[in-house]
Amino acid sequence: MNAFTPGAKAKILVDGGDPEETIRVKRLVGYVDGQTTNPTLIAKNPEVRTLVSSGHKLSSREELEEYKKIVQAISPLVGDACVSIEVFADFDTKAEEMLAQGREMFSWIPNAYVKYPCTHEGLRAAQMSVRQDMRVNMTLCFSQEQAAAVYAATKGSKAPVYVSPFVGRLDDRGENGMDLVRNIKQMYEAGDGHVHVLAASIRSLKHVLGSFALRAELVTAPGKVWEEWAAASFPLPAADFVYQGTDKEGTPLKPIPYDPVDLNRAWESFDIRHELTTKGIRQFVADYKSTLRQSA
Ligand code: E4P
């Protein structure tokens, strides 16, 4: 942290695919610890959009080259929370293929984290990755069992592993996504500390303050949320701050109860299925393909 530090203990990350946005946030906040990207955000990158709207759809290789260019521009702008780069994974993608992509992406920049989904194959890829000293961020996490599996599959990792609970997408369907962050943090108290919680799918300043209050190690949010934080003079949560969200009709969000999960089980024994993980993969595949010359 530097002289501008607004005092947040959590690392702050920009959730986006545009280096100009990272520069804007850095100017406003004074620093940016890291960045998260995903296929949806890359498809929204202004240069990628210009290319696609001019009728030049990309080949898979060109798409990868564009992704690489974007993360190479972002890489020097951020601090030690690094830049998360997501592999392409559909329901048929095997762990070995994810690992091969991950290795390539990991070589693009010196400060990469490779993002794998919280699926059986994603966890297998993560396990192999950490054994090869790659840094990993496990995405599309919607349950404590998934977070427990991340913990068990990545034990022994030299670098902190990130797990990304998707707060906003749980809120969207009327469940209190911040409870998942709280529950994972509580569950990890019994662990060795090698997995850090990266609060993701953050949509509002209230989400940011809730994540700070729960001591998430990292928080990723779109530039406009960090701009709002800066405009409000970098508020921090009061000691008794509790996130209270409502759905679109104003009904309070349904609490997600704590599940007493034993972290010491084999990762394969956890029930890691979640319909929002499935839906999320489907959406990322569609957004990835939207930039491609032909759908594969
Ligand atoms: C970051 O790692 C996630 O991909 C991102 O926060 C998802 O956010 P969304 O639910 O707003 O798409």
PDB file of N, CA and C in Angstrom, residues 119-220:
ATOM      1  N   THR A 119     -15.578 -27.408 -10.658  1.00  0.00           N
ATOM      2  CA  THR A 119     -16.182 -28.654 -11.142  1.00  0.00           C
ATOM      3  C   THR A 119     -15.168 -29.763 -10.881  1.00  0.00           C
ATOM      4  N   HIS A 120     -15.586 -30.997 -11.121  1.00  0.00           N
ATOM      5  CA  HIS A 120     -14.665 -32.116 -10.898  1.00  0.00           C
ATOM      6  C   HIS A 120     -13.394 -31.947 -11.740  1.00  0.00           C
ATOM      7  N   GLU A 121     -13.572 -31.640 -13.031  1.00  0.00           N
ATOM      8  CA  GLU A 121     -12.400 -31.506 -13.908  1.00  0.00           C
ATOM      9  C   GLU A 121     -11.589 -30.261 -13.539  1.00  0.00           C
ATOM     10  N   GLY A 122     -12.285 -29.188 -13.164  1.00  0.00           N
ATOM     11  CA  GLY A 122     -11.592 -27.954 -12.748  1.00  0.00           C
ATOM     12  C   GLY A 122     -10.747 -28.192 -11.502  1.00  0.00           C
ATOM     13  N   LEU A 123     -11.278 -28.977 -10.579  1.00  0.00           N
ATOM     14  CA  LEU A 123     -10.538 -29.275  -9.347  1.00  0.00           C
ATOM     15  C   LEU A 123      -9.341 -30.174  -9.630  1.00  0.00           C
ATOM     16  N   ARG A 124      -9.546 -31.106 -10.552  1.00  0.00           N
ATOM     17  CA  ARG A 124      -8.415 -31.974 -10.923  1.00  0.00           C
ATOM     18  C   ARG A 124      -7.307 -31.140 -11.563  1.00  0.00           C
ATOM     19  N   ALA A 125      -7.726 -30.214 -12.424  1.00  0.00           N
ATOM     20  CA  ALA A 125      -6.737 -29.338 -13.081  1.00  0.00           C
ATOM     21  C   ALA A 125      -6.007 -28.485 -12.037  1.00  0.00           C
ATOM     22  N   ALA A 126      -6.760 -28.023 -11.040  1.00  0.00           N
ATOM     23  CA  ALA A 126      -6.147 -27.194  -9.988  1.00  0.00           C
ATOM     24  C   ALA A 126      -5.138 -28.008  -9.180  1.00  0.00           C
ATOM     25  N   GLN A 127      -5.508 -29.235  -8.877  1.00  0.00           N
ATOM     26  CA  GLN A 127      -4.606 -30.092  -8.105  1.00  0.00           C
ATOM     27  C   GLN A 127      -3.289 -30.300  -8.860  1.00  0.00           C
ATOM     28  N   MET A 128      -3.415 -30.574 -10.168  1.00  0.00           N
ATOM     29  CA  MET A 128      -2.192 -30.773 -10.964  1.00  0.00           C
ATOM     30  C   MET A 128      -1.411 -29.464 -11.057  1.00  0.00           C
ATOM     31  N   SER A 129      -2.128 -28.354 -11.176  1.00  0.00           N
ATOM     32  CA  SER A 129      -1.471 -27.048 -11.336  1.00  0.00           C
ATOM     33  C   SER A 129      -0.628 -26.675 -10.113  1.00  0.00           C
ATOM     34  N   VAL A 130      -1.221 -26.827  -8.927  1.00  0.00           N
ATOM     35  CA  VAL A 130      -0.458 -26.411  -7.749  1.00  0.00           C
ATOM     36  C   VAL A 130       0.768 -27.309  -7.536  1.00  0.00           C
ATOM     37  N   ARG A 131       0.660 -28.549  -8.002  1.00  0.00           N
ATOM     38  CA  ARG A 131       1.830 -29.447  -7.903  1.00  0.00           C
ATOM     39  C   ARG A 131       2.941 -28.982  -8.840  1.00  0.00           C
ATOM     40  N   GLN A 132       2.564 -28.183  -9.857  1.00  0.00           N
ATOM     41  CA  GLN A 132       3.566 -27.619 -10.776  1.00  0.00           C
ATOM     42  C   GLN A 132       3.839 -26.147 -10.441  1.00  0.00           C
ATOM     43  N   ASP A 133       3.495 -25.759  -9.213  1.00  0.00           N
ATOM     44  CA  ASP A 133       3.740 -24.401  -8.712  1.00  0.00           C
ATOM     45  C   ASP A 133       3.036 -23.305  -9.494  1.00  0.00           C
ATOM     46  N   MET A 134       1.887 -23.627 -10.047  1.00  0.00           N
ATOM     47  CA  MET A 134       1.084 -22.571 -10.663  1.00  0.00           C
ATOM     48  C   MET A 134       0.122 -22.002  -9.621  1.00  0.00           C
ATOM     49  N   ARG A 135      -0.182 -20.703  -9.770  1.00  0.00           N
ATOM     50  CA  ARG A 135      -1.144 -20.069  -8.856  1.00  0.00           C
ATOM     51  C   ARG A 135      -2.547 -20.244  -9.449  1.00  0.00           C
ATOM     52  N   VAL A 136      -3.526 -20.594  -8.601  1.00  0.00           N
ATOM     53  CA  VAL A 136      -4.867 -20.849  -9.122  1.00  0.00           C
ATOM     54  C   VAL A 136      -5.957 -20.096  -8.351  1.00  0.00           C
ATOM     55  N   ASN A 137      -6.979 -19.741  -9.112  1.00  0.00           N
ATOM     56  CA  ASN A 137      -8.170 -19.072  -8.583  1.00  0.00           C
ATOM     57  C   ASN A 137      -9.369 -19.922  -9.002  1.00  0.00           C
ATOM     58  N   MET A 138     -10.083 -20.468  -8.029  1.00  0.00           N
ATOM     59  CA  MET A 138     -11.199 -21.360  -8.348  1.00  0.00           C
ATOM     60  C   MET A 138     -12.485 -20.541  -8.409  1.00  0.00           C
ATOM     61  N   THR A 139     -13.066 -20.535  -9.605  1.00  0.00           N
ATOM     62  CA  THR A 139     -14.177 -19.629  -9.869  1.00  0.00           C
ATOM     63  C   THR A 139     -15.518 -20.346  -9.876  1.00  0.00           C
ATOM     64  N   LEU A 140     -16.594 -19.546  -9.968  1.00  0.00           N
ATOM     65  CA  LEU A 140     -17.964 -20.088  -9.989  1.00  0.00           C
ATOM     66  C   LEU A 140     -18.232 -20.934  -8.743  1.00  0.00           C
ATOM     67  N   CYS A 141     -17.864 -20.408  -7.584  1.00  0.00           N
ATOM     68  CA  CYS A 141     -18.096 -21.113  -6.321  1.00  0.00           C
ATOM     69  C   CYS A 141     -19.407 -20.632  -5.704  1.00  0.00           C
ATOM     70  N   PHE A 142     -20.297 -21.571  -5.458  1.00  0.00           N
ATOM     71  CA  PHE A 142     -21.615 -21.224  -4.924  1.00  0.00           C
ATOM     72  C   PHE A 142     -21.965 -22.013  -3.671  1.00  0.00           C
ATOM     73  N   SER A 143     -21.045 -22.845  -3.164  1.00  0.00           N
ATOM     74  CA  SER A 143     -21.405 -23.624  -1.978  1.00  0.00           C
ATOM     75  C   SER A 143     -20.170 -23.864  -1.113  1.00  0.00           C
ATOM     76  N   GLN A 144     -20.459 -24.147   0.143  1.00  0.00           N
ATOM     77  CA  GLN A 144     -19.376 -24.450   1.078  1.00  0.00           C
ATOM     78  C   GLN A 144     -18.662 -25.743   0.690  1.00  0.00           C
ATOM     79  N   GLU A 145     -19.424 -26.721   0.184  1.00  0.00           N
ATOM     80  CA  GLU A 145     -18.774 -27.996  -0.191  1.00  0.00           C
ATOM     81  C   GLU A 145     -17.787 -27.768  -1.330  1.00  0.00           C
ATOM     82  N   GLN A 146     -18.143 -26.883  -2.266  1.00  0.00           N
ATOM     83  CA  GLN A 146     -17.194 -26.571  -3.340  1.00  0.00           C
ATOM     84  C   GLN A 146     -15.934 -25.938  -2.739  1.00  0.00           C
ATOM     85  N   ALA A 147     -16.126 -25.028  -1.796  1.00  0.00           N
ATOM     86  CA  ALA A 147     -14.962 -24.364  -1.187  1.00  0.00           C
ATOM     87  C   ALA A 147     -14.130 -25.367  -0.378  1.00  0.00           C
ATOM     88  N   ALA A 148     -14.801 -26.343   0.233  1.00  0.00           N
ATOM     89  CA  ALA A 148     -14.081 -27.382   0.983  1.00  0.00           C
ATOM     90  C   ALA A 148     -13.264 -28.234   0.019  1.00  0.00           C
ATOM     91  N   ALA A 149     -13.864 -28.546  -1.142  1.00  0.00           N
ATOM     92  CA  ALA A 149     -13.148 -29.349  -2.151  1.00  0.00           C
ATOM     93  C   ALA A 149     -11.931 -28.581  -2.673  1.00  0.00           C
ATOM     94  N   VAL A 150     -12.074 -27.266  -2.843  1.00  0.00           N
ATOM     95  CA  VAL A 150     -10.939 -26.438  -3.284  1.00  0.00           C
ATOM     96  C   VAL A 150      -9.809 -26.551  -2.256  1.00  0.00           C
ATOM     97  N   TYR A 151     -10.194 -26.441  -1.000  1.00  0.00           N
ATOM     98  CA  TYR A 151      -9.204 -26.530   0.084  1.00  0.00           C
ATOM     99  C   TYR A 151      -8.462 -27.870   0.024  1.00  0.00           C
ATOM    100  N   ALA A 152      -9.236 -28.950  -0.066  1.00  0.00           N
ATOM    101  CA  ALA A 152      -8.635 -30.288  -0.003  1.00  0.00           C
ATOM    102  C   ALA A 152      -7.801 -30.603  -1.249  1.00  0.00           C
ATOM    103  N   ALA A 153      -8.275 -30.146  -2.414  1.00  0.00           N
ATOM    104  CA  ALA A 153      -7.575 -30.485  -3.669  1.00  0.00           C
ATOM    105  C   ALA A 153      -6.266 -29.711  -3.833  1.00  0.00           C
ATOM    106  N   THR A 154      -6.148 -28.581  -3.151  1.00  0.00           N
ATOM    107  CA  THR A 154      -4.971 -27.715  -3.399  1.00  0.00           C
ATOM    108  C   THR A 154      -4.025 -27.658  -2.204  1.00  0.00           C
ATOM    109  N   LYS A 155      -4.221 -28.557  -1.259  1.00  0.00           N
ATOM    110  CA  LYS A 155      -3.350 -28.582  -0.074  1.00  0.00           C
ATOM    111  C   LYS A 155      -1.894 -28.681  -0.506  1.00  0.00           C
ATOM    112  N   GLY A 156      -1.031 -27.939   0.131  1.00  0.00           N
ATOM    113  CA  GLY A 156       0.387 -28.008  -0.211  1.00  0.00           C
ATOM    114  C   GLY A 156       0.804 -26.946  -1.221  1.00  0.00           C
ATOM    115  N   SER A 157      -0.147 -26.161  -1.719  1.00  0.00           N
ATOM    116  CA  SER A 157       0.206 -25.109  -2.686  1.00  0.00           C
ATOM    117  C   SER A 157       1.189 -24.119  -2.048  1.00  0.00           C
ATOM    118  N   LYS A 158       2.195 -23.735  -2.826  1.00  0.00           N
ATOM    119  CA  LYS A 158       3.183 -22.798  -2.270  1.00  0.00           C
ATOM    120  C   LYS A 158       2.582 -21.402  -2.155  1.00  0.00           C
ATOM    121  N   ALA A 159       1.849 -21.004  -3.199  1.00  0.00           N
ATOM    122  CA  ALA A 159       1.229 -19.669  -3.181  1.00  0.00           C
ATOM    123  C   ALA A 159      -0.190 -19.795  -2.644  1.00  0.00           C
ATOM    124  N   PRO A 160      -0.745 -18.698  -2.091  1.00  0.00           N
ATOM    125  CA  PRO A 160      -2.152 -18.791  -1.685  1.00  0.00           C
ATOM    126  C   PRO A 160      -3.028 -19.146  -2.878  1.00  0.00           C
ATOM    127  N   VAL A 161      -3.974 -20.016  -2.620  1.00  0.00           N
ATOM    128  CA  VAL A 161      -4.984 -20.364  -3.635  1.00  0.00           C
ATOM    129  C   VAL A 161      -6.155 -19.419  -3.387  1.00  0.00           C
ATOM    130  N   TYR A 162      -6.823 -18.959  -4.454  1.00  0.00           N
ATOM    131  CA  TYR A 162      -8.018 -18.135  -4.275  1.00  0.00           C
ATOM    132  C   TYR A 162      -9.256 -18.987  -4.552  1.00  0.00           C
ATOM    133  N   VAL A 163     -10.295 -18.748  -3.753  1.00  0.00           N
ATOM    134  CA  VAL A 163     -11.605 -19.301  -4.091  1.00  0.00           C
ATOM    135  C   VAL A 163     -12.549 -18.109  -4.239  1.00  0.00           C
ATOM    136  N   SER A 164     -13.337 -18.133  -5.321  1.00  0.00           N
ATOM    137  CA  SER A 164     -14.193 -16.980  -5.625  1.00  0.00           C
ATOM    138  C   SER A 164     -15.682 -17.286  -5.450  1.00  0.00           C
ATOM    139  N   PRO A 165     -16.226 -17.021  -4.241  1.00  0.00           N
ATOM    140  CA  PRO A 165     -17.680 -17.133  -4.092  1.00  0.00           C
ATOM    141  C   PRO A 165     -18.370 -15.992  -4.838  1.00  0.00           C
ATOM    142  N   PHE A 166     -19.406 -16.328  -5.608  1.00  0.00           N
ATOM    143  CA  PHE A 166     -20.113 -15.355  -6.451  1.00  0.00           C
ATOM    144  C   PHE A 166     -21.315 -14.774  -5.695  1.00  0.00           C
ATOM    145  N   VAL A 167     -21.084 -13.686  -5.017  1.00  0.00           N
ATOM    146  CA  VAL A 167     -22.102 -13.088  -4.147  1.00  0.00           C
ATOM    147  C   VAL A 167     -23.342 -12.633  -4.937  1.00  0.00           C
ATOM    148  N   GLY A 168     -23.117 -11.799  -5.958  1.00  0.00           N
ATOM    149  CA  GLY A 168     -24.238 -11.181  -6.673  1.00  0.00           C
ATOM    150  C   GLY A 168     -25.164 -12.185  -7.332  1.00  0.00           C
ATOM    151  N   ARG A 169     -24.588 -13.268  -7.861  1.00  0.00           N
ATOM    152  CA  ARG A 169     -25.451 -14.223  -8.576  1.00  0.00           C
ATOM    153  C   ARG A 169     -26.355 -14.990  -7.608  1.00  0.00           C
ATOM    154  N   LEU A 170     -25.898 -15.177  -6.338  1.00  0.00           N
ATOM    155  CA  LEU A 170     -26.781 -15.790  -5.330  1.00  0.00           C
ATOM    156  C   LEU A 170     -27.859 -14.778  -4.943  1.00  0.00           C
ATOM    157  N   ASP A 171     -27.454 -13.523  -4.730  1.00  0.00           N
ATOM    158  CA  ASP A 171     -28.437 -12.466  -4.430  1.00  0.00           C
ATOM    159  C   ASP A 171     -29.513 -12.413  -5.517  1.00  0.00           C
ATOM    160  N   ASP A 172     -29.056 -12.529  -6.780  1.00  0.00           N
ATOM    161  CA  ASP A 172     -29.996 -12.430  -7.911  1.00  0.00           C
ATOM    162  C   ASP A 172     -31.133 -13.427  -7.801  1.00  0.00           C
ATOM    163  N   ARG A 173     -30.865 -14.559  -7.145  1.00  0.00           N
ATOM    164  CA  ARG A 173     -31.985 -15.513  -7.032  1.00  0.00           C
ATOM    165  C   ARG A 173     -32.553 -15.568  -5.607  1.00  0.00           C
ATOM    166  N   GLY A 174     -32.340 -14.471  -4.885  1.00  0.00           N
ATOM    167  CA  GLY A 174     -33.011 -14.305  -3.596  1.00  0.00           C
ATOM    168  C   GLY A 174     -32.294 -14.900  -2.397  1.00  0.00           C
ATOM    169  N   GLU A 175     -31.051 -15.407  -2.614  1.00  0.00           N
ATOM    170  CA  GLU A 175     -30.288 -15.955  -1.474  1.00  0.00           C
ATOM    171  C   GLU A 175     -29.207 -14.953  -1.077  1.00  0.00           C
ATOM    172  N   ASN A 176     -28.909 -14.880   0.209  1.00  0.00           N
ATOM    173  CA  ASN A 176     -27.923 -13.907   0.675  1.00  0.00           C
ATOM    174  C   ASN A 176     -26.491 -14.399   0.379  1.00  0.00           C
ATOM    175  N   GLY A 177     -25.939 -13.933  -0.745  1.00  0.00           N
ATOM    176  CA  GLY A 177     -24.619 -14.384  -1.195  1.00  0.00           C
ATOM    177  C   GLY A 177     -23.513 -14.066  -0.203  1.00  0.00           C
ATOM    178  N   MET A 178     -23.717 -13.007   0.576  1.00  0.00           N
ATOM    179  CA  MET A 178     -22.684 -12.644   1.548  1.00  0.00           C
ATOM    180  C   MET A 178     -22.569 -13.708   2.644  1.00  0.00           C
ATOM    181  N   ASP A 179     -23.667 -14.428   2.887  1.00  0.00           N
ATOM    182  CA  ASP A 179     -23.619 -15.525   3.866  1.00  0.00           C
ATOM    183  C   ASP A 179     -22.635 -16.601   3.419  1.00  0.00           C
ATOM    184  N   LEU A 180     -22.530 -16.808   2.105  1.00  0.00           N
ATOM    185  CA  LEU A 180     -21.588 -17.834   1.623  1.00  0.00           C
ATOM    186  C   LEU A 180     -20.156 -17.411   1.959  1.00  0.00           C
ATOM    187  N   VAL A 181     -19.863 -16.126   1.791  1.00  0.00           N
ATOM    188  CA  VAL A 181     -18.520 -15.630   2.146  1.00  0.00           C
ATOM    189  C   VAL A 181     -18.275 -15.868   3.637  1.00  0.00           C
ATOM    190  N   ARG A 182     -19.278 -15.509   4.460  1.00  0.00           N
ATOM    191  CA  ARG A 182     -19.122 -15.684   5.910  1.00  0.00           C
ATOM    192  C   ARG A 182     -18.922 -17.159   6.261  1.00  0.00           C
ATOM    193  N   ASN A 183     -19.721 -18.027   5.643  1.00  0.00           N
ATOM    194  CA  ASN A 183     -19.648 -19.459   5.962  1.00  0.00           C
ATOM    195  C   ASN A 183     -18.293 -20.063   5.554  1.00  0.00           C
ATOM    196  N   ILE A 184     -17.801 -19.661   4.388  1.00  0.00           N
ATOM    197  CA  ILE A 184     -16.499 -20.208   3.944  1.00  0.00           C
ATOM    198  C   ILE A 184     -15.393 -19.718   4.873  1.00  0.00           C
ATOM    199  N   LYS A 185     -15.453 -18.428   5.220  1.00  0.00           N
ATOM    200  CA  LYS A 185     -14.426 -17.900   6.136  1.00  0.00           C
ATOM    201  C   LYS A 185     -14.452 -18.685   7.455  1.00  0.00           C
ATOM    202  N   GLN A 186     -15.654 -18.932   7.956  1.00  0.00           N
ATOM    203  CA  GLN A 186     -15.786 -19.661   9.227  1.00  0.00           C
ATOM    204  C   GLN A 186     -15.249 -21.096   9.076  1.00  0.00           C
ATOM    205  N   MET A 187     -15.606 -21.732   7.978  1.00  0.00           N
ATOM    206  CA  MET A 187     -15.150 -23.124   7.758  1.00  0.00           C
ATOM    207  C   MET A 187     -13.623 -23.185   7.673  1.00  0.00           C
ATOM    208  N   TYR A 188     -13.027 -22.200   7.007  1.00  0.00           N
ATOM    209  CA  TYR A 188     -11.570 -22.196   6.818  1.00  0.00           C
ATOM    210  C   TYR A 188     -10.802 -21.909   8.116  1.00  0.00           C
ATOM    211  N   GLU A 189     -11.512 -21.454   9.153  1.00  0.00           N
ATOM    212  CA  GLU A 189     -10.809 -21.210  10.431  1.00  0.00           C
ATOM    213  C   GLU A 189     -10.163 -22.496  10.941  1.00  0.00           C
ATOM    214  N   ALA A 190     -10.734 -23.632  10.570  1.00  0.00           N
ATOM    215  CA  ALA A 190     -10.173 -24.926  11.013  1.00  0.00           C
ATOM    216  C   ALA A 190      -9.042 -25.379  10.092  1.00  0.00           C
ATOM    217  N   GLY A 191      -8.726 -24.602   9.081  1.00  0.00           N
ATOM    218  CA  GLY A 191      -7.741 -25.045   8.090  1.00  0.00           C
ATOM    219  C   GLY A 191      -6.359 -24.449   8.299  1.00  0.00           C
ATOM    220  N   ASP A 192      -5.522 -24.598   7.275  1.00  0.00           N
ATOM    221  CA  ASP A 192      -4.131 -24.149   7.394  1.00  0.00           C
ATOM    222  C   ASP A 192      -3.891 -22.781   6.749  1.00  0.00           C
ATOM    223  N   GLY A 193      -4.957 -22.158   6.261  1.00  0.00           N
ATOM    224  CA  GLY A 193      -4.845 -20.798   5.719  1.00  0.00           C
ATOM    225  C   GLY A 193      -4.341 -20.719   4.286  1.00  0.00           C
ATOM    226  N   HIS A 194      -4.222 -21.864   3.590  1.00  0.00           N
ATOM    227  CA  HIS A 194      -3.639 -21.760   2.246  1.00  0.00           C
ATOM    228  C   HIS A 194      -4.634 -21.262   1.187  1.00  0.00           C
ATOM    229  N   VAL A 195      -5.948 -21.261   1.518  1.00  0.00           N
ATOM    230  CA  VAL A 195      -6.922 -20.723   0.550  1.00  0.00           C
ATOM    231  C   VAL A 195      -7.437 -19.365   1.041  1.00  0.00           C
ATOM    232  N   HIS A 196      -7.377 -18.377   0.155  1.00  0.00           N
ATOM    233  CA  HIS A 196      -7.878 -17.046   0.477  1.00  0.00           C
ATOM    234  C   HIS A 196      -9.223 -16.826  -0.213  1.00  0.00           C
ATOM    235  N   VAL A 197     -10.097 -16.135   0.488  1.00  0.00           N
ATOM    236  CA  VAL A 197     -11.434 -15.897  -0.069  1.00  0.00           C
ATOM    237  C   VAL A 197     -11.446 -14.602  -0.871  1.00  0.00           C
ATOM    238  N   LEU A 198     -11.819 -14.734  -2.133  1.00  0.00           N
ATOM    239  CA  LEU A 198     -11.883 -13.600  -3.056  1.00  0.00           C
ATOM    240  C   LEU A 198     -13.370 -13.341  -3.352  1.00  0.00           C
ATOM    241  N   ALA A 199     -13.936 -12.366  -2.680  1.00  0.00           N
ATOM    242  CA  ALA A 199     -15.369 -12.087  -2.885  1.00  0.00           C
ATOM    243  C   ALA A 199     -15.562 -11.580  -4.312  1.00  0.00           C
ATOM    244  N   ALA A 200     -16.406 -12.295  -5.077  1.00  0.00           N
ATOM    245  CA  ALA A 200     -16.589 -11.965  -6.496  1.00  0.00           C
ATOM    246  C   ALA A 200     -18.070 -11.778  -6.798  1.00  0.00           C
ATOM    247  N   SER A 201     -18.341 -11.372  -8.051  1.00  0.00           N
ATOM    248  CA  SER A 201     -19.709 -11.046  -8.460  1.00  0.00           C
ATOM    249  C   SER A 201     -20.254  -9.976  -7.504  1.00  0.00           C
ATOM    250  N   ILE A 202     -19.422  -8.978  -7.312  1.00  0.00           N
ATOM    251  CA  ILE A 202     -19.737  -7.873  -6.402  1.00  0.00           C
ATOM    252  C   ILE A 202     -20.392  -6.767  -7.241  1.00  0.00           C
ATOM    253  N   ARG A 203     -21.553  -6.315  -6.797  1.00  0.00           N
ATOM    254  CA  ARG A 203     -22.328  -5.399  -7.639  1.00  0.00           C
ATOM    255  C   ARG A 203     -22.521  -4.019  -7.033  1.00  0.00           C
ATOM    256  N   SER A 204     -22.229  -3.870  -5.737  1.00  0.00           N
ATOM    257  CA  SER A 204     -22.568  -2.600  -5.085  1.00  0.00           C
ATOM    258  C   SER A 204     -21.569  -2.283  -3.980  1.00  0.00           C
ATOM    259  N   LEU A 205     -21.642  -1.043  -3.513  1.00  0.00           N
ATOM    260  CA  LEU A 205     -20.805  -0.613  -2.399  1.00  0.00           C
ATOM    261  C   LEU A 205     -21.152  -1.409  -1.128  1.00  0.00           C
ATOM    262  N   LYS A 206     -22.433  -1.729  -0.980  1.00  0.00           N
ATOM    263  CA  LYS A 206     -22.851  -2.538   0.191  1.00  0.00           C
ATOM    264  C   LYS A 206     -22.173  -3.911   0.176  1.00  0.00           C
ATOM    265  N   HIS A 207     -22.020  -4.485  -1.031  1.00  0.00           N
ATOM    266  CA  HIS A 207     -21.300  -5.760  -1.149  1.00  0.00           C
ATOM    267  C   HIS A 207     -19.842  -5.589  -0.741  1.00  0.00           C
ATOM    268  N   VAL A 208     -19.249  -4.467  -1.168  1.00  0.00           N
ATOM    269  CA  VAL A 208     -17.833  -4.225  -0.835  1.00  0.00           C
ATOM    270  C   VAL A 208     -17.693  -4.126   0.685  1.00  0.00           C
ATOM    271  N   LEU A 209     -18.556  -3.332   1.304  1.00  0.00           N
ATOM    272  CA  LEU A 209     -18.447  -3.141   2.758  1.00  0.00           C
ATOM    273  C   LEU A 209     -18.719  -4.459   3.493  1.00  0.00           C
ATOM    274  N   GLY A 210     -19.670  -5.224   2.988  1.00  0.00           N
ATOM    275  CA  GLY A 210     -19.966  -6.533   3.595  1.00  0.00           C
ATOM    276  C   GLY A 210     -18.753  -7.454   3.514  1.00  0.00           C
ATOM    277  N   SER A 211     -18.080  -7.437   2.367  1.00  0.00           N
ATOM    278  CA  SER A 211     -16.896  -8.309   2.198  1.00  0.00           C
ATOM    279  C   SER A 211     -15.761  -7.855   3.108  1.00  0.00           C
ATOM    280  N   PHE A 212     -15.581  -6.538   3.217  1.00  0.00           N
ATOM    281  CA  PHE A 212     -14.551  -6.020   4.149  1.00  0.00           C
ATOM    282  C   PHE A 212     -14.879  -6.469   5.574  1.00  0.00           C
ATOM    283  N   ALA A 213     -16.165  -6.318   5.953  1.00  0.00           N
ATOM    284  CA  ALA A 213     -16.575  -6.642   7.331  1.00  0.00           C
ATOM    285  C   ALA A 213     -16.327  -8.121   7.642  1.00  0.00           C
ATOM    286  N   LEU A 214     -16.473  -8.964   6.634  1.00  0.00           N
ATOM    287  CA  LEU A 214     -16.288 -10.406   6.855  1.00  0.00           C
ATOM    288  C   LEU A 214     -14.830 -10.827   6.739  1.00  0.00           C
ATOM    289  N   ARG A 215     -13.980  -9.854   6.493  1.00  0.00           N
ATOM    290  CA  ARG A 215     -12.533 -10.123   6.382  1.00  0.00           C
ATOM    291  C   ARG A 215     -12.184 -11.052   5.216  1.00  0.00           C
ATOM    292  N   ALA A 216     -12.918 -10.915   4.114  1.00  0.00           N
ATOM    293  CA  ALA A 216     -12.489 -11.608   2.885  1.00  0.00           C
ATOM    294  C   ALA A 216     -11.091 -11.080   2.585  1.00  0.00           C
ATOM    295  N   GLU A 217     -10.199 -11.958   2.185  1.00  0.00           N
ATOM    296  CA  GLU A 217      -8.820 -11.505   1.938  1.00  0.00           C
ATOM    297  C   GLU A 217      -8.738 -10.603   0.706  1.00  0.00           C
ATOM    298  N   LEU A 218      -9.649 -10.847  -0.258  1.00  0.00           N
ATOM    299  CA  LEU A 218      -9.634 -10.063  -1.498  1.00  0.00           C
ATOM    300  C   LEU A 218     -11.070  -9.778  -1.938  1.00  0.00           C
ATOM    301  N   VAL A 219     -11.235  -8.638  -2.604  1.00  0.00           N
ATOM    302  CA  VAL A 219     -12.553  -8.283  -3.135  1.00  0.00           C
ATOM    303  C   VAL A 219     -12.368  -7.805  -4.569  1.00  0.00           C
ATOM    304  N   THR A 220     -13.119  -8.399  -5.491  1.00  0.00           N
ATOM    305  CA  THR A 220     -13.037  -7.915  -6.877  1.00  0.00           C
ATOM    306  C   THR A 220     -14.361  -7.284  -7.266  1.00  0.00           C
TER     307      THR A 220
END
